[in-house]
């Protein structure tokens, strides 16, 4: 089972308590009412869907309920760090590289249950 560190609760909790909430650090337009439909569509729906390091919003839905940000590798599914909402992106050069070990999933551990 994947464990995610909540920067507010200051502990790792089961992934089942969390929900991904889209990309982090998206600049909200200040002139939303003046945007064309095409520009609004691009802002609201279109995302980069990066392969590798990405910054995402997460919510500790079944815990403290707060939103926070995470740096996650989309290939290995490893969280490199989590940090409180409102803080700038962490310096990626200080983050540890993603592990090459296979990702342990709930399904993999469930099949081993007796
Ligand atoms: Zn929490």
PDB file of C-alpha atoms in Angstrom, residues 4-87:
ATOM      1  CA  UNK A   4       1.531   9.542   1.583  1.00  0.00           C
ATOM      2  CA  UNK A   5       2.985  12.089   3.999  1.00  0.00           C
ATOM      3  CA  UNK A   6       0.483  14.795   4.989  1.00  0.00           C
ATOM      4  CA  UNK A   7       2.422  18.004   5.773  1.00  0.00           C
ATOM      5  CA  UNK A   8      -0.354  19.158   8.118  1.00  0.00           C
ATOM      6  CA  UNK A   9      -0.855  15.952  10.114  1.00  0.00           C
ATOM      7  CA  UNK A  10       2.934  15.435   9.911  1.00  0.00           C
ATOM      8  CA  UNK A  11       2.664  11.690   9.374  1.00  0.00           C
ATOM      9  CA  UNK A  12       2.402   9.115   6.617  1.00  0.00           C
ATOM     10  CA  UNK A  13      -1.084   7.793   6.045  1.00  0.00           C
ATOM     11  CA  UNK A  14      -2.626   5.251   3.684  1.00  0.00           C
ATOM     12  CA  UNK A  15      -3.272   6.387   0.120  1.00  0.00           C
ATOM     13  CA  UNK A  16      -6.916   5.474   0.712  1.00  0.00           C
ATOM     14  CA  UNK A  17      -7.270   8.644   2.820  1.00  0.00           C
ATOM     15  CA  UNK A  18      -6.192  10.954  -0.017  1.00  0.00           C
ATOM     16  CA  UNK A  19      -7.572  12.261  -3.276  1.00  0.00           C
ATOM     17  CA  UNK A  20      -5.593  13.786  -6.125  1.00  0.00           C
ATOM     18  CA  UNK A  21      -6.938  17.261  -6.935  1.00  0.00           C
ATOM     19  CA  UNK A  22      -5.264  18.262 -10.182  1.00  0.00           C
ATOM     20  CA  UNK A  23      -2.146  20.201 -11.021  1.00  0.00           C
ATOM     21  CA  UNK A  24      -0.477  22.478  -8.488  1.00  0.00           C
ATOM     22  CA  UNK A  25       0.732  26.020  -9.049  1.00  0.00           C
ATOM     23  CA  UNK A  26      -1.795  26.924 -11.731  1.00  0.00           C
ATOM     24  CA  UNK A  27      -2.037  30.687 -12.120  1.00  0.00           C
ATOM     25  CA  UNK A  28      -5.693  31.672 -11.983  1.00  0.00           C
ATOM     26  CA  UNK A  29      -6.607  34.360 -14.547  1.00  0.00           C
ATOM     27  CA  UNK A  30      -7.566  37.674 -12.987  1.00  0.00           C
ATOM     28  CA  UNK A  31      -9.773  38.545 -15.966  1.00  0.00           C
ATOM     29  CA  UNK A  32     -11.894  35.399 -16.058  1.00  0.00           C
ATOM     30  CA  UNK A  33     -15.039  37.190 -17.294  1.00  0.00           C
ATOM     31  CA  UNK A  34     -13.156  38.702 -20.221  1.00  0.00           C
ATOM     32  CA  UNK A  35     -11.669  35.423 -21.469  1.00  0.00           C
ATOM     33  CA  UNK A  36     -12.767  33.866 -24.720  1.00  0.00           C
ATOM     34  CA  UNK A  37     -14.400  30.444 -24.544  1.00  0.00           C
ATOM     35  CA  UNK A  38     -11.280  28.922 -26.111  1.00  0.00           C
ATOM     36  CA  UNK A  39      -8.955  30.536 -23.560  1.00  0.00           C
ATOM     37  CA  UNK A  40     -11.227  29.466 -20.702  1.00  0.00           C
ATOM     38  CA  UNK A  41     -11.316  25.910 -22.047  1.00  0.00           C
ATOM     39  CA  UNK A  42      -7.515  25.849 -22.208  1.00  0.00           C
ATOM     40  CA  UNK A  43      -7.203  27.193 -18.650  1.00  0.00           C
ATOM     41  CA  UNK A  44      -9.902  24.988 -17.157  1.00  0.00           C
ATOM     42  CA  UNK A  45      -9.443  21.648 -18.920  1.00  0.00           C
ATOM     43  CA  UNK A  46      -6.094  21.353 -20.670  1.00  0.00           C
ATOM     44  CA  UNK A  47      -3.164  20.035 -18.664  1.00  0.00           C
ATOM     45  CA  UNK A  48       0.342  18.937 -19.627  1.00  0.00           C
ATOM     46  CA  UNK A  49       0.005  15.348 -18.290  1.00  0.00           C
ATOM     47  CA  UNK A  50       3.750  15.127 -17.762  1.00  0.00           C
ATOM     48  CA  UNK A  51       5.646  11.849 -17.906  1.00  0.00           C
ATOM     49  CA  UNK A  52       8.034  12.049 -14.947  1.00  0.00           C
ATOM     50  CA  UNK A  53       8.250  14.750 -12.296  1.00  0.00           C
ATOM     51  CA  UNK A  54       5.004  16.630 -11.793  1.00  0.00           C
ATOM     52  CA  UNK A  55       3.579  18.941  -9.137  1.00  0.00           C
ATOM     53  CA  UNK A  56       0.052  18.142  -7.991  1.00  0.00           C
ATOM     54  CA  UNK A  57      -2.555  19.226  -5.484  1.00  0.00           C
ATOM     55  CA  UNK A  58      -3.742  16.545  -3.113  1.00  0.00           C
ATOM     56  CA  UNK A  59      -6.330  16.557  -0.378  1.00  0.00           C
ATOM     57  CA  UNK A  60      -6.228  14.565   2.833  1.00  0.00           C
ATOM     58  CA  UNK A  61      -9.918  13.927   2.351  1.00  0.00           C
ATOM     59  CA  UNK A  62     -10.390  11.283   5.058  1.00  0.00           C
ATOM     60  CA  UNK A  63      -8.016  12.913   7.508  1.00  0.00           C
ATOM     61  CA  UNK A  64      -7.510  16.598   8.217  1.00  0.00           C
ATOM     62  CA  UNK A  65      -9.325  17.530   4.993  1.00  0.00           C
ATOM     63  CA  UNK A  66      -6.685  20.050   3.941  1.00  0.00           C
ATOM     64  CA  UNK A  67      -5.171  20.601   0.513  1.00  0.00           C
ATOM     65  CA  UNK A  68      -1.422  20.347   0.036  1.00  0.00           C
ATOM     66  CA  UNK A  69       1.001  19.990  -2.868  1.00  0.00           C
ATOM     67  CA  UNK A  70       3.176  17.078  -3.864  1.00  0.00           C
ATOM     68  CA  UNK A  71       6.075  16.444  -6.213  1.00  0.00           C
ATOM     69  CA  UNK A  72       5.463  13.018  -7.705  1.00  0.00           C
ATOM     70  CA  UNK A  73       7.088  10.935 -10.414  1.00  0.00           C
ATOM     71  CA  UNK A  74       4.287   9.743 -12.685  1.00  0.00           C
ATOM     72  CA  UNK A  75       6.393   6.871 -14.036  1.00  0.00           C
ATOM     73  CA  UNK A  76       7.341   5.261 -10.711  1.00  0.00           C
ATOM     74  CA  UNK A  77       4.337   6.687  -8.773  1.00  0.00           C
ATOM     75  CA  UNK A  78       6.793   7.750  -6.048  1.00  0.00           C
ATOM     76  CA  UNK A  79       6.158  10.903  -4.043  1.00  0.00           C
ATOM     77  CA  UNK A  80       9.394  12.900  -3.865  1.00  0.00           C
ATOM     78  CA  UNK A  81       8.004  15.326  -1.302  1.00  0.00           C
ATOM     79  CA  UNK A  82       4.808  16.923  -0.078  1.00  0.00           C
ATOM     80  CA  UNK A  83       4.463  20.504   1.143  1.00  0.00           C
ATOM     81  CA  UNK A  84       1.825  22.866   2.424  1.00  0.00           C
ATOM     82  CA  UNK A  85      -0.411  24.705  -0.014  1.00  0.00           C
ATOM     83  CA  UNK A  86       0.779  28.218  -0.759  1.00  0.00           C
ATOM     84  CA  UNK A  87       4.457  27.354  -0.559  1.00  0.00           C
TER      85      UNK A  87
END
